[in-house]
Coordinates of C-alpha atoms (C1' of nucleotides) in Angstrom, one line a residue:
Chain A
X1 CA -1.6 34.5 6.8
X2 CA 0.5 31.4 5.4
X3 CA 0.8 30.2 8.6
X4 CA -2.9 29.0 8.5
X5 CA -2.8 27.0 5.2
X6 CA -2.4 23.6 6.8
X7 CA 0.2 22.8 3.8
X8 CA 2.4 24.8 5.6
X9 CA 2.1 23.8 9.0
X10 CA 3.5 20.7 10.7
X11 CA 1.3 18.6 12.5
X12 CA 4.5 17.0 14.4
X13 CA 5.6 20.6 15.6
X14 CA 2.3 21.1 18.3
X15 CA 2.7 19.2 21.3
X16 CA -0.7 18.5 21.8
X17 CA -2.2 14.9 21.6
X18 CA 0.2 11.6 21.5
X19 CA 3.0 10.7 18.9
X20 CA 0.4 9.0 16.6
X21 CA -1.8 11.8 16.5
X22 CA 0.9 14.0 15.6
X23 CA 2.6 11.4 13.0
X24 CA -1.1 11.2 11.5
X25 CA -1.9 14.3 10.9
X26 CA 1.7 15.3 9.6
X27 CA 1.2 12.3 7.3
X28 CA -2.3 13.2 6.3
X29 CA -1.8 17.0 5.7
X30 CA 1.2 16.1 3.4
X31 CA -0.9 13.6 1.5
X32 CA -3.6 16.5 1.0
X33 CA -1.4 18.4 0.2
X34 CA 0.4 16.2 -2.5
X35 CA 3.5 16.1 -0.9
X36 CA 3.4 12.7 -2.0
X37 CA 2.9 11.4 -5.2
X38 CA 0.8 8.1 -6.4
X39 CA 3.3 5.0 -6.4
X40 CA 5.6 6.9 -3.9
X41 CA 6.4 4.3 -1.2
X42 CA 8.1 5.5 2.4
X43 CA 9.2 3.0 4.9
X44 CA 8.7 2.8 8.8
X45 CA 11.5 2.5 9.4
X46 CA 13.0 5.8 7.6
X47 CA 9.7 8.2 8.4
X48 CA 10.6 7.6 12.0
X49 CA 14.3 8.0 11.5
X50 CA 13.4 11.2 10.0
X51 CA 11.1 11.9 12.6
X52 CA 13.3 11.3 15.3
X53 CA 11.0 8.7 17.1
X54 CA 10.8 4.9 17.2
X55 CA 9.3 3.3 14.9
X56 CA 6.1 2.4 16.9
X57 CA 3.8 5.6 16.7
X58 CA 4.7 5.7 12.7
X59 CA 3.5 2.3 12.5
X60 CA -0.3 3.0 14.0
X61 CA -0.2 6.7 12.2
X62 CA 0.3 4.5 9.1
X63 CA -1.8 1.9 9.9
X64 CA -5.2 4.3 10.1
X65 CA -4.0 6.2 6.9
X66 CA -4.5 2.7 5.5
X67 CA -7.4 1.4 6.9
X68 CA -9.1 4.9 5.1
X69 CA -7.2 3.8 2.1
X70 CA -4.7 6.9 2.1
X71 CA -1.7 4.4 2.3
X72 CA -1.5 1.0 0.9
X73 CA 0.5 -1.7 2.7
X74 CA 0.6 -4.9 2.2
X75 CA 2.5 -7.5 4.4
X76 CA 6.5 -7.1 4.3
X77 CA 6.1 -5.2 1.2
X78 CA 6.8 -1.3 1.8
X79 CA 3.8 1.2 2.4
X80 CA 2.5 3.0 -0.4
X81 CA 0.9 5.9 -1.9
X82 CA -1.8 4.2 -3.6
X83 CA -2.2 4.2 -7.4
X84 CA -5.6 4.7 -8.5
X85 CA -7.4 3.2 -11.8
X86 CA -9.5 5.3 -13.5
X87 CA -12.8 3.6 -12.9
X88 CA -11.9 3.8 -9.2
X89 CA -11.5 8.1 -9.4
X90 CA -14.7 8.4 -11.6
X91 CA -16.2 6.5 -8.9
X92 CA -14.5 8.6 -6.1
X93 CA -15.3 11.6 -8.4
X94 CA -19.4 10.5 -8.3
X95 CA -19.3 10.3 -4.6
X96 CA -17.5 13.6 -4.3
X97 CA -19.8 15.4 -6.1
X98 CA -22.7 14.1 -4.5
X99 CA -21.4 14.6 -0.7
X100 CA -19.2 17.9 -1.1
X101 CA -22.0 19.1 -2.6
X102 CA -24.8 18.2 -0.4
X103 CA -22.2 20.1 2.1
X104 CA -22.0 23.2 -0.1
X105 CA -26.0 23.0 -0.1
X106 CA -26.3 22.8 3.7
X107 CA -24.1 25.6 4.3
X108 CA -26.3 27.7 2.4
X109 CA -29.1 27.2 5.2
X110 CA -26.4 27.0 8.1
X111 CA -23.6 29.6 7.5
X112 CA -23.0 32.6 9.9
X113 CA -21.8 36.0 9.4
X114 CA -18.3 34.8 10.3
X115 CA -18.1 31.2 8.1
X116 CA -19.4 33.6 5.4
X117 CA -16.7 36.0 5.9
X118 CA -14.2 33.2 6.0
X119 CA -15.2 31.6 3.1
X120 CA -15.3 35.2 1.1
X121 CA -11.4 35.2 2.0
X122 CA -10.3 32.5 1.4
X123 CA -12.2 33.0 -2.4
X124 CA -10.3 36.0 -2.7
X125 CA -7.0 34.5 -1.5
X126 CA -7.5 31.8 -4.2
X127 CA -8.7 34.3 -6.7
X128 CA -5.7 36.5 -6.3
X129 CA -2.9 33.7 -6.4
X130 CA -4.6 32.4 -9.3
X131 CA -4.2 35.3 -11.3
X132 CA -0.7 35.6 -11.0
X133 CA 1.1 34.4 -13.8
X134 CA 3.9 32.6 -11.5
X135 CA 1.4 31.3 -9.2
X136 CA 3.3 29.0 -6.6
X137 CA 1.2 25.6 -7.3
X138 CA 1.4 24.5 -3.3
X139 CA 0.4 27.9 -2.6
X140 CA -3.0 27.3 -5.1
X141 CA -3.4 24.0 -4.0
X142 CA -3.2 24.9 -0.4
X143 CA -5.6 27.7 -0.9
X144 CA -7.8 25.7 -2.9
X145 CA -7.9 23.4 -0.4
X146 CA -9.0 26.2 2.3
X147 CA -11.9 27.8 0.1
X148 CA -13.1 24.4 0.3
X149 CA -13.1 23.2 3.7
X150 CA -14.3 26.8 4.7
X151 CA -17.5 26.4 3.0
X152 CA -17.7 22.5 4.0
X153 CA -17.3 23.7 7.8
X154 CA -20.2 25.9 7.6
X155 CA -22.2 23.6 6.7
X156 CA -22.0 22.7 10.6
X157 CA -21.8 19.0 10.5
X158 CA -18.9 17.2 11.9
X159 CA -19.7 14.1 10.4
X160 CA -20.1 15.1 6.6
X161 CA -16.7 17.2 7.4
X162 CA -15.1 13.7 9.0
X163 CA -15.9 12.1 5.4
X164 CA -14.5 14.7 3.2
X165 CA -11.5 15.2 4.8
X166 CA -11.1 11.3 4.3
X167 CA -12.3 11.7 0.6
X168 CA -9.4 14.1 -0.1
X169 CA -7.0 12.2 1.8
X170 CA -7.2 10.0 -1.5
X171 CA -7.6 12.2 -3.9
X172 CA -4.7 14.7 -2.7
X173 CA -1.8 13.0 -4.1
X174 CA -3.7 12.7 -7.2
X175 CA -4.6 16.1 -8.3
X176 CA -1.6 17.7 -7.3
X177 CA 0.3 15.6 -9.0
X178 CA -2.0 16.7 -12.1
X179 CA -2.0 20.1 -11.6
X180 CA 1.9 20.3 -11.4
X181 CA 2.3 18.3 -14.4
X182 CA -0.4 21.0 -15.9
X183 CA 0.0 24.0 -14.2
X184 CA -2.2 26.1 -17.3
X185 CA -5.4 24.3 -15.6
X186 CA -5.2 27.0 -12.9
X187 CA -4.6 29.8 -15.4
X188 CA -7.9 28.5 -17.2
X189 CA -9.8 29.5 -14.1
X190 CA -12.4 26.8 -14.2
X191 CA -12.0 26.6 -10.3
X192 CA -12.1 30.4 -9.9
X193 CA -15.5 30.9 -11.4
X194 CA -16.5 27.6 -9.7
X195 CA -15.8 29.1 -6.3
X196 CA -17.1 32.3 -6.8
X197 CA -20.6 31.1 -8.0
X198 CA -20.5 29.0 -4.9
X199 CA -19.2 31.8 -2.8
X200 CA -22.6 33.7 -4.7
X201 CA -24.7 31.2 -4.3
X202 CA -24.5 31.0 -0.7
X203 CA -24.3 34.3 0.6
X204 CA -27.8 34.8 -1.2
X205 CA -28.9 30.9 0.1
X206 CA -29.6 29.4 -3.3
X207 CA -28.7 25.4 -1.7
X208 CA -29.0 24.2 -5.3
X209 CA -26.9 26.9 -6.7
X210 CA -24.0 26.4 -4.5
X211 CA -24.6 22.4 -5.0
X212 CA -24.0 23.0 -9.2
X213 CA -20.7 25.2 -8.5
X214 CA -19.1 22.3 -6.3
X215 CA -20.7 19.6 -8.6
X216 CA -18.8 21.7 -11.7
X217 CA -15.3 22.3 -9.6
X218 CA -15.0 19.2 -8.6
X219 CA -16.3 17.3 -12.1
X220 CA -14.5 20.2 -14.2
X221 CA -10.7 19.3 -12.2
X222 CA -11.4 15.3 -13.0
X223 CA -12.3 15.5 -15.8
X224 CA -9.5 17.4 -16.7
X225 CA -7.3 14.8 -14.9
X226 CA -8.9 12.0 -16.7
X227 CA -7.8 13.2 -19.9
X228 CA -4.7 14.3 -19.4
X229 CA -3.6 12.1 -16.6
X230 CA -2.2 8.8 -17.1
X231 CA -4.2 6.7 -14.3
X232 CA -4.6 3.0 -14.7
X233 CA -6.2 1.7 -17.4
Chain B
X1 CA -28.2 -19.5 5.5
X2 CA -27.4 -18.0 8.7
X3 CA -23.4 -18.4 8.4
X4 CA -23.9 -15.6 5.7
X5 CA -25.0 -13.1 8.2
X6 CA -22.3 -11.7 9.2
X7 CA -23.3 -11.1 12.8
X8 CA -23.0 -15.1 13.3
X9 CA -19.8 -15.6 11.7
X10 CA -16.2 -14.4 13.5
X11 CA -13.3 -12.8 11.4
X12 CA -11.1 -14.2 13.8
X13 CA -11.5 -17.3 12.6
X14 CA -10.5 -17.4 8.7
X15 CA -7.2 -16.8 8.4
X16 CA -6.5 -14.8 6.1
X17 CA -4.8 -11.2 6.4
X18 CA -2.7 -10.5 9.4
X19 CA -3.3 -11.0 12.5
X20 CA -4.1 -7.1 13.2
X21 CA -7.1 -7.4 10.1
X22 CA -8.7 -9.9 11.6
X23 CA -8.9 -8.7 14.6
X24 CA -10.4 -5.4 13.3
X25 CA -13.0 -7.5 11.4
X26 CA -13.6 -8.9 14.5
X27 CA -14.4 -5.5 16.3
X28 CA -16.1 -4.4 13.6
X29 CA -18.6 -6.6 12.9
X30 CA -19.4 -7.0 17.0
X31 CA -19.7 -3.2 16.9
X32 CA -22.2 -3.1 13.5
X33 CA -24.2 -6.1 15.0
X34 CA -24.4 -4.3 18.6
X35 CA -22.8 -6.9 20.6
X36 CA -21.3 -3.7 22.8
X37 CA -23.4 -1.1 23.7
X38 CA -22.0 2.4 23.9
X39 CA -20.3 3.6 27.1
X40 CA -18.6 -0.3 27.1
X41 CA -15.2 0.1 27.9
X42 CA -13.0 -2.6 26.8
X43 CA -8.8 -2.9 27.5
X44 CA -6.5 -4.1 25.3
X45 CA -5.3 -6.5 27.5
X46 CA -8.3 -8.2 28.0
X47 CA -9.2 -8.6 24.8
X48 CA -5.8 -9.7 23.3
X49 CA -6.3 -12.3 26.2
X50 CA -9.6 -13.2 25.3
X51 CA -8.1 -13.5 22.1
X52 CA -5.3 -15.5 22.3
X53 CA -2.9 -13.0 21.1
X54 CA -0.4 -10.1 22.2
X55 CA -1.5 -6.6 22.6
X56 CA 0.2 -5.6 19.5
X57 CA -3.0 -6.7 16.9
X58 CA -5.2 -6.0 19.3
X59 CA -3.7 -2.2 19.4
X60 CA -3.5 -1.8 15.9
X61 CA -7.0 -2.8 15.2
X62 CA -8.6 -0.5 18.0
X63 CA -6.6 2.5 16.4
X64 CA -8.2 2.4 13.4
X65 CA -11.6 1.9 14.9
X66 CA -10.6 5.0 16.7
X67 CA -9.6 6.6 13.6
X68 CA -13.2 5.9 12.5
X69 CA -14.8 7.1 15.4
X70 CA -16.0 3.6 16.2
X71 CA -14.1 3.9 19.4
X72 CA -12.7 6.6 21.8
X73 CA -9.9 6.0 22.9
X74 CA -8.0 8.6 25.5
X75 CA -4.4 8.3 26.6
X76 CA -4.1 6.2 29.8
X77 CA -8.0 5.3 29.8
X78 CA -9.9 2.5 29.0
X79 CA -11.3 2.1 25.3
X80 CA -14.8 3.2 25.4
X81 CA -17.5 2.6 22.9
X82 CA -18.4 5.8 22.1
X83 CA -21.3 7.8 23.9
X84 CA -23.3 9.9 21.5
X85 CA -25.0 13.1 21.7
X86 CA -28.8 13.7 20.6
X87 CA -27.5 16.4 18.5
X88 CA -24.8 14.2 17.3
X89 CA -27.0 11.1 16.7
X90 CA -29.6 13.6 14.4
X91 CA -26.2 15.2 12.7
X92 CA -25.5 11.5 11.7
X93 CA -29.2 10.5 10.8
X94 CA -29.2 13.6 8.3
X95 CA -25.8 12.2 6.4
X96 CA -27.0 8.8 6.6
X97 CA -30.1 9.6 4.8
X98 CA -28.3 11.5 2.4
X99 CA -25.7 9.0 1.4
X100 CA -27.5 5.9 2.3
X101 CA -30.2 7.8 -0.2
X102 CA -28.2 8.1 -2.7
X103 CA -26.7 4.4 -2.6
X104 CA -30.2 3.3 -3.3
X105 CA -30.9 5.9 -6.1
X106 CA -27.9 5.0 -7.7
X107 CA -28.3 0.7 -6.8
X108 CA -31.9 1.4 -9.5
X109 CA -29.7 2.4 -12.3
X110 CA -26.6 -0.1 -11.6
X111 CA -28.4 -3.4 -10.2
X112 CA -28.2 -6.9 -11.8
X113 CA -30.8 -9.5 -12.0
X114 CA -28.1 -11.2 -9.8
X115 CA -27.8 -8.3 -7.0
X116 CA -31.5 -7.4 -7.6
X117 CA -32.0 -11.6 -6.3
X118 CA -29.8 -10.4 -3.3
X119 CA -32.1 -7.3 -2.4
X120 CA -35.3 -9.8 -2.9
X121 CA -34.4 -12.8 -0.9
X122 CA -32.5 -10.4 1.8
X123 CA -36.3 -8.4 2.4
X124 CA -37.9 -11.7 2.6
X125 CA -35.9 -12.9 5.2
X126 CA -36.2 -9.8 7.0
X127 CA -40.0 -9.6 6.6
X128 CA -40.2 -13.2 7.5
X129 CA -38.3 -13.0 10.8
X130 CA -40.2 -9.5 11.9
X131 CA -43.6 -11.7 11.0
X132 CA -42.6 -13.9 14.0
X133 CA -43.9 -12.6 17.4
X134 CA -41.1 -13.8 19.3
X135 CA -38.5 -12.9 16.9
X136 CA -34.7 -12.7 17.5
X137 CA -33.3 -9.7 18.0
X138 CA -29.8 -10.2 17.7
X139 CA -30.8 -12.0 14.1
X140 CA -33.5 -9.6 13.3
X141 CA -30.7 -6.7 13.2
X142 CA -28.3 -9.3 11.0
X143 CA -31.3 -9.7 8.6
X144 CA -31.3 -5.5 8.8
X145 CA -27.9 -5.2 7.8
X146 CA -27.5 -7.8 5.4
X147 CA -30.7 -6.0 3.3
X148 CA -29.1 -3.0 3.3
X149 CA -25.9 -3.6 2.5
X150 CA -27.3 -5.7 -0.7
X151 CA -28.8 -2.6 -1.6
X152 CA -25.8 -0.8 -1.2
X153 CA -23.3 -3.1 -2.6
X154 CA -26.1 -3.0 -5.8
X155 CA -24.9 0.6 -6.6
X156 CA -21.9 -0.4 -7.4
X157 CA -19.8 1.9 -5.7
X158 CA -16.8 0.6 -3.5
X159 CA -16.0 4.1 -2.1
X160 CA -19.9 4.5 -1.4
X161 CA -20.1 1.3 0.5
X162 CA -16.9 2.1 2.9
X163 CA -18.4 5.4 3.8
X164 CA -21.7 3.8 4.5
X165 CA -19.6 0.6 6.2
X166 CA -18.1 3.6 8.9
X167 CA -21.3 4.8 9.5
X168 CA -23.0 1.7 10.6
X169 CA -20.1 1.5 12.3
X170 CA -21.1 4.6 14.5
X171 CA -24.4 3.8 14.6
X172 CA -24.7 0.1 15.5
X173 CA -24.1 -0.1 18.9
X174 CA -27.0 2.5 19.3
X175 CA -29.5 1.2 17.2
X176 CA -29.2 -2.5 18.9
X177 CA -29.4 -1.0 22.5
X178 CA -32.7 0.6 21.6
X179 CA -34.0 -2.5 19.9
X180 CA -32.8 -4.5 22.6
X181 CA -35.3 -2.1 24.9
X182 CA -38.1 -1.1 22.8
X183 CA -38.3 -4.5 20.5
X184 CA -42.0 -3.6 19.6
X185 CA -40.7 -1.2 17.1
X186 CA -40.0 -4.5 15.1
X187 CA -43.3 -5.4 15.0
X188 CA -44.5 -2.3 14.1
X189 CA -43.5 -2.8 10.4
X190 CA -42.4 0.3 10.1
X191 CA -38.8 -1.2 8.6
X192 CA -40.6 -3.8 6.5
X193 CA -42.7 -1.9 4.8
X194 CA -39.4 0.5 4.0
X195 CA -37.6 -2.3 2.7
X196 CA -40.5 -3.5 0.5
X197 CA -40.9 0.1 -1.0
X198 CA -37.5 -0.2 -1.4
X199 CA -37.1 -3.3 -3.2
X200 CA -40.2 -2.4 -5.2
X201 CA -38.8 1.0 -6.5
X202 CA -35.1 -0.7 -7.3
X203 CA -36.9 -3.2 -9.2
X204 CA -39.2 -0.7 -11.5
X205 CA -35.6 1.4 -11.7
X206 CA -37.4 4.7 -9.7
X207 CA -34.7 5.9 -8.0
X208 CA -35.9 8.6 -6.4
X209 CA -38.5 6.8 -4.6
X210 CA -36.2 4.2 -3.8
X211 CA -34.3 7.1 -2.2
X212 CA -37.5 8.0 -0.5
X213 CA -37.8 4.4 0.7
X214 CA -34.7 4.3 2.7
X215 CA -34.8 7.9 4.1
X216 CA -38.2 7.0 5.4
X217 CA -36.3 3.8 6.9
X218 CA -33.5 5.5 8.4
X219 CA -35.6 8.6 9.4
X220 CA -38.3 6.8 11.1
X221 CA -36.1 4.3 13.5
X222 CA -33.9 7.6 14.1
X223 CA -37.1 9.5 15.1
X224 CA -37.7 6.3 17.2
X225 CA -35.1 6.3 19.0
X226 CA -34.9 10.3 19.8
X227 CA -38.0 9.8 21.4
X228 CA -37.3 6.9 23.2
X229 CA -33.4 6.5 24.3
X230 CA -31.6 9.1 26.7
X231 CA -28.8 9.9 24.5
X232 CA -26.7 12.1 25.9
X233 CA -28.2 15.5 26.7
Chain C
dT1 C1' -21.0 4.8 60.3
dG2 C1' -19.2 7.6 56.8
dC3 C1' -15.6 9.9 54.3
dC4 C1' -10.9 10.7 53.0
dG5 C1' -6.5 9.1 51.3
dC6 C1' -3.2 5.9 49.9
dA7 C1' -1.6 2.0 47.5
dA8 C1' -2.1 -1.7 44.4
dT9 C1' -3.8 -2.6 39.9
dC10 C1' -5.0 -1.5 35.5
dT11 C1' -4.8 1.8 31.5
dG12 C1' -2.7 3.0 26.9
dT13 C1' 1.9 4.6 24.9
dG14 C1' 6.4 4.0 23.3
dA15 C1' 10.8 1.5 22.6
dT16 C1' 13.3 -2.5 21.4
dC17 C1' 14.0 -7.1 19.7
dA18 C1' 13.2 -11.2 16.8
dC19 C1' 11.4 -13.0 12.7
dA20 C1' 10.1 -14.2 8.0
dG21 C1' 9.2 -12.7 3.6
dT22 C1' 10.6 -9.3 -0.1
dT23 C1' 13.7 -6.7 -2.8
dA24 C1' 17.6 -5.3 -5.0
dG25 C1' 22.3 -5.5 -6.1
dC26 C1' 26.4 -8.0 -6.8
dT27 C1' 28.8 -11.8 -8.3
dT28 C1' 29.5 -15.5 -11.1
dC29 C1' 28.9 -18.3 -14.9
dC30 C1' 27.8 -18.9 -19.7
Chain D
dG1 C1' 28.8 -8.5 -22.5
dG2 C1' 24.6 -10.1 -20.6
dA3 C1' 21.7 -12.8 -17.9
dA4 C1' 20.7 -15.8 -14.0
dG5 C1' 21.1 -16.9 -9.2
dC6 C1' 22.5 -16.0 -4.6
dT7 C1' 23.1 -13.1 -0.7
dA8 C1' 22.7 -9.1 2.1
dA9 C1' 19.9 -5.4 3.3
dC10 C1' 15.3 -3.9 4.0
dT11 C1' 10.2 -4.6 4.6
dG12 C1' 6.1 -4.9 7.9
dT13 C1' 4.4 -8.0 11.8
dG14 C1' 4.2 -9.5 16.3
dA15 C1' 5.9 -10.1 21.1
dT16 C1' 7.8 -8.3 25.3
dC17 C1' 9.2 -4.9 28.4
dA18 C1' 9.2 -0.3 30.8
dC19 C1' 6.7 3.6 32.1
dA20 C1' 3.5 7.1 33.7
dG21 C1' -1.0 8.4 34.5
dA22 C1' -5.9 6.9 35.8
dT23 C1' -8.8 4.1 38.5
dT24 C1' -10.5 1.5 42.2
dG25 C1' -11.0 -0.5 46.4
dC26 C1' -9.5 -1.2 50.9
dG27 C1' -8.1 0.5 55.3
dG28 C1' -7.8 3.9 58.8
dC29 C1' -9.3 8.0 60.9
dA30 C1' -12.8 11.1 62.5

DNA sequence: TGCCGCAATCTGTGATCACAGTTAGCTTCC
DNA sequence: GGAAGCTAACTGTGATCACAGATTGCGGCA
């Protein structure tokens, strides 16, 4: 089972696609996952090193992760894991909540027996590590992370799915850096009751419904991080 | 006036940002303004030629596009603009109008008298150049853009206006190659009178019919263009 | 005349090298 | 002992070369 949680896969283990690809994805699942933190920087030079490659196919992995903002580099400066003001994730926040949730309101109208029956597993998988009272945090997020994209990959559009996984590509290294600095958020179970309303919501195909419990996961976790996290500003 | 539209001015030539930016600029804005038409294959080698430049900028720059979906780019092929299916194009066309929605709803509540100027004279210089009966095309979809994007960039919202940047991205080599074959849809005024409702509903801050105003604009050159272009299936 | 096949050319990918600007640590001087 | 300045190591950027697979067009054969 833990061999489908991308957080504990590595991209640069399957053979398909070219060295970039695979550099890219293992660089963007880690940043999901928060494997980085904000401020963190890493260096061509000593990615491919560790990598076991030249430097080149780091170089254009790293160079889309910045042009979608998930890295910052600036000229002969090292890369970075951008650090994000707080106007900047209340405005990443507003967007979030409008597109996940417009996601979480199309699969309500789209989803099949079997993205239904996913997403109903991987609520429970979340549910269930959340409830421990050692809950491994990569675990949660990672699981989090799956409830999510479940239900955004019923909603059947490639595009919207393209975006989000480009929204959370920035917003990764943030909340995970939050919820291990405040690991009683998960105990609070905000996120456990938001997912399950969702999870409610569309099985029954109440599009506004499931657009509220998204709106409230996603607003409830920032503005948690906004109050206890010290972002810019 | 016209050097502000960005379809008459070329990254290439200010000089700031490396080498690699401005050629991405450069892509870019040929892309949004329709200067290739999809199925256009282009080589690195040729344009980093064309350019004056090595392959390397030329590489980096057509990754990220890639990255982006601007363009596909297979191993040992020729870059292609990308071909798009009818389903693909509608799957688009429905995030467009949400987001692109939204941008407006949200530009009612955020605009200044200074970006609300911007909105104004950008839709008279749209309606002005549609008027003509022998208007440019190529300047007619600048004029296009550069309303929109004052609308967009009203909202206030930086990560709005990248995702909404990537999507014209996607969608501009399309819509140009059916303007450039059905160019009486400008005169029809369908886009005009969009634009003014538009305008009109930012001004009395109703967001929801501004909203309105651009789904109808998007949705009705989309519907356009199903009926008229042989996409792909 | 038409089709098959080979070869030259063109494709992106990856590695290596050179370079200039940045950073950080050490030395030296006060 | 502490701070300033210099140097050595490290940064991304760009160019060039080598390579293997895809494409294309020409020539020969039927």
């Amino acid at each position: 089972m833990l061999e489908r949680i991308p957080a504990y896969t590595d991209a640069m283990l399957d053979e398909t696609g070219t060295l970039s690809d695979r550099v890219y994805r293992h660089l963007a699942d880690r940043l999901i996952a928060g494997r980085f933190a904000p401020g963190d920087k890493l260096s061509l030079r000593a990615v491919s090193e560790a990598l076991g490659l030249s430097i080149m196919p780091v170089r254009e992995a790293v160079s889309r992760l910045a042009a979608e903002g998930a890295l910052e580099v600036a000229p002969k400066k090292a890369v970075t894991v951008p650090l994000m003001r707080a106007a900047q994730f209340r405005d990443i926040t507003q967007v979030r909540v409008e597109i996940e949730g417009f996601a979480a309101a199309l699969a309500c109208k789209t989803a099949t027996p079997e993205s239904l029956a996913e997403i109903e597993a991987r609520e429970r998988e979340f549910r269930e590590l959340s409830e421990q009272p050692q809950a491994d945090l990569a675990q949660a997020v990672a699981a989090n992370q799956a409830f999510h994209f479940a239900v955004y990959r019923a909603a059947g559009s490639a595009e919207l799915l393209a975006i989000i996984e480009r929204l959370w590509l920035r917003v990764g290294p943030i909340i995970n850096l939050d919820l291990r600095e405040n690991p009683e958020r998960l105990r609070l179970g905000g996120a456990v009751q938001a997912h399950r309303a969702c999870l409610l919501a569309i099985r029954e195909g109440r599009a506004e419904a499931a657009r509220e419990a998204i709106a409230s996961d996603i607003g409830g976790a920032s503005a948690f991080i906004l109050s206890r996290q010290r972002l810019l500003d």
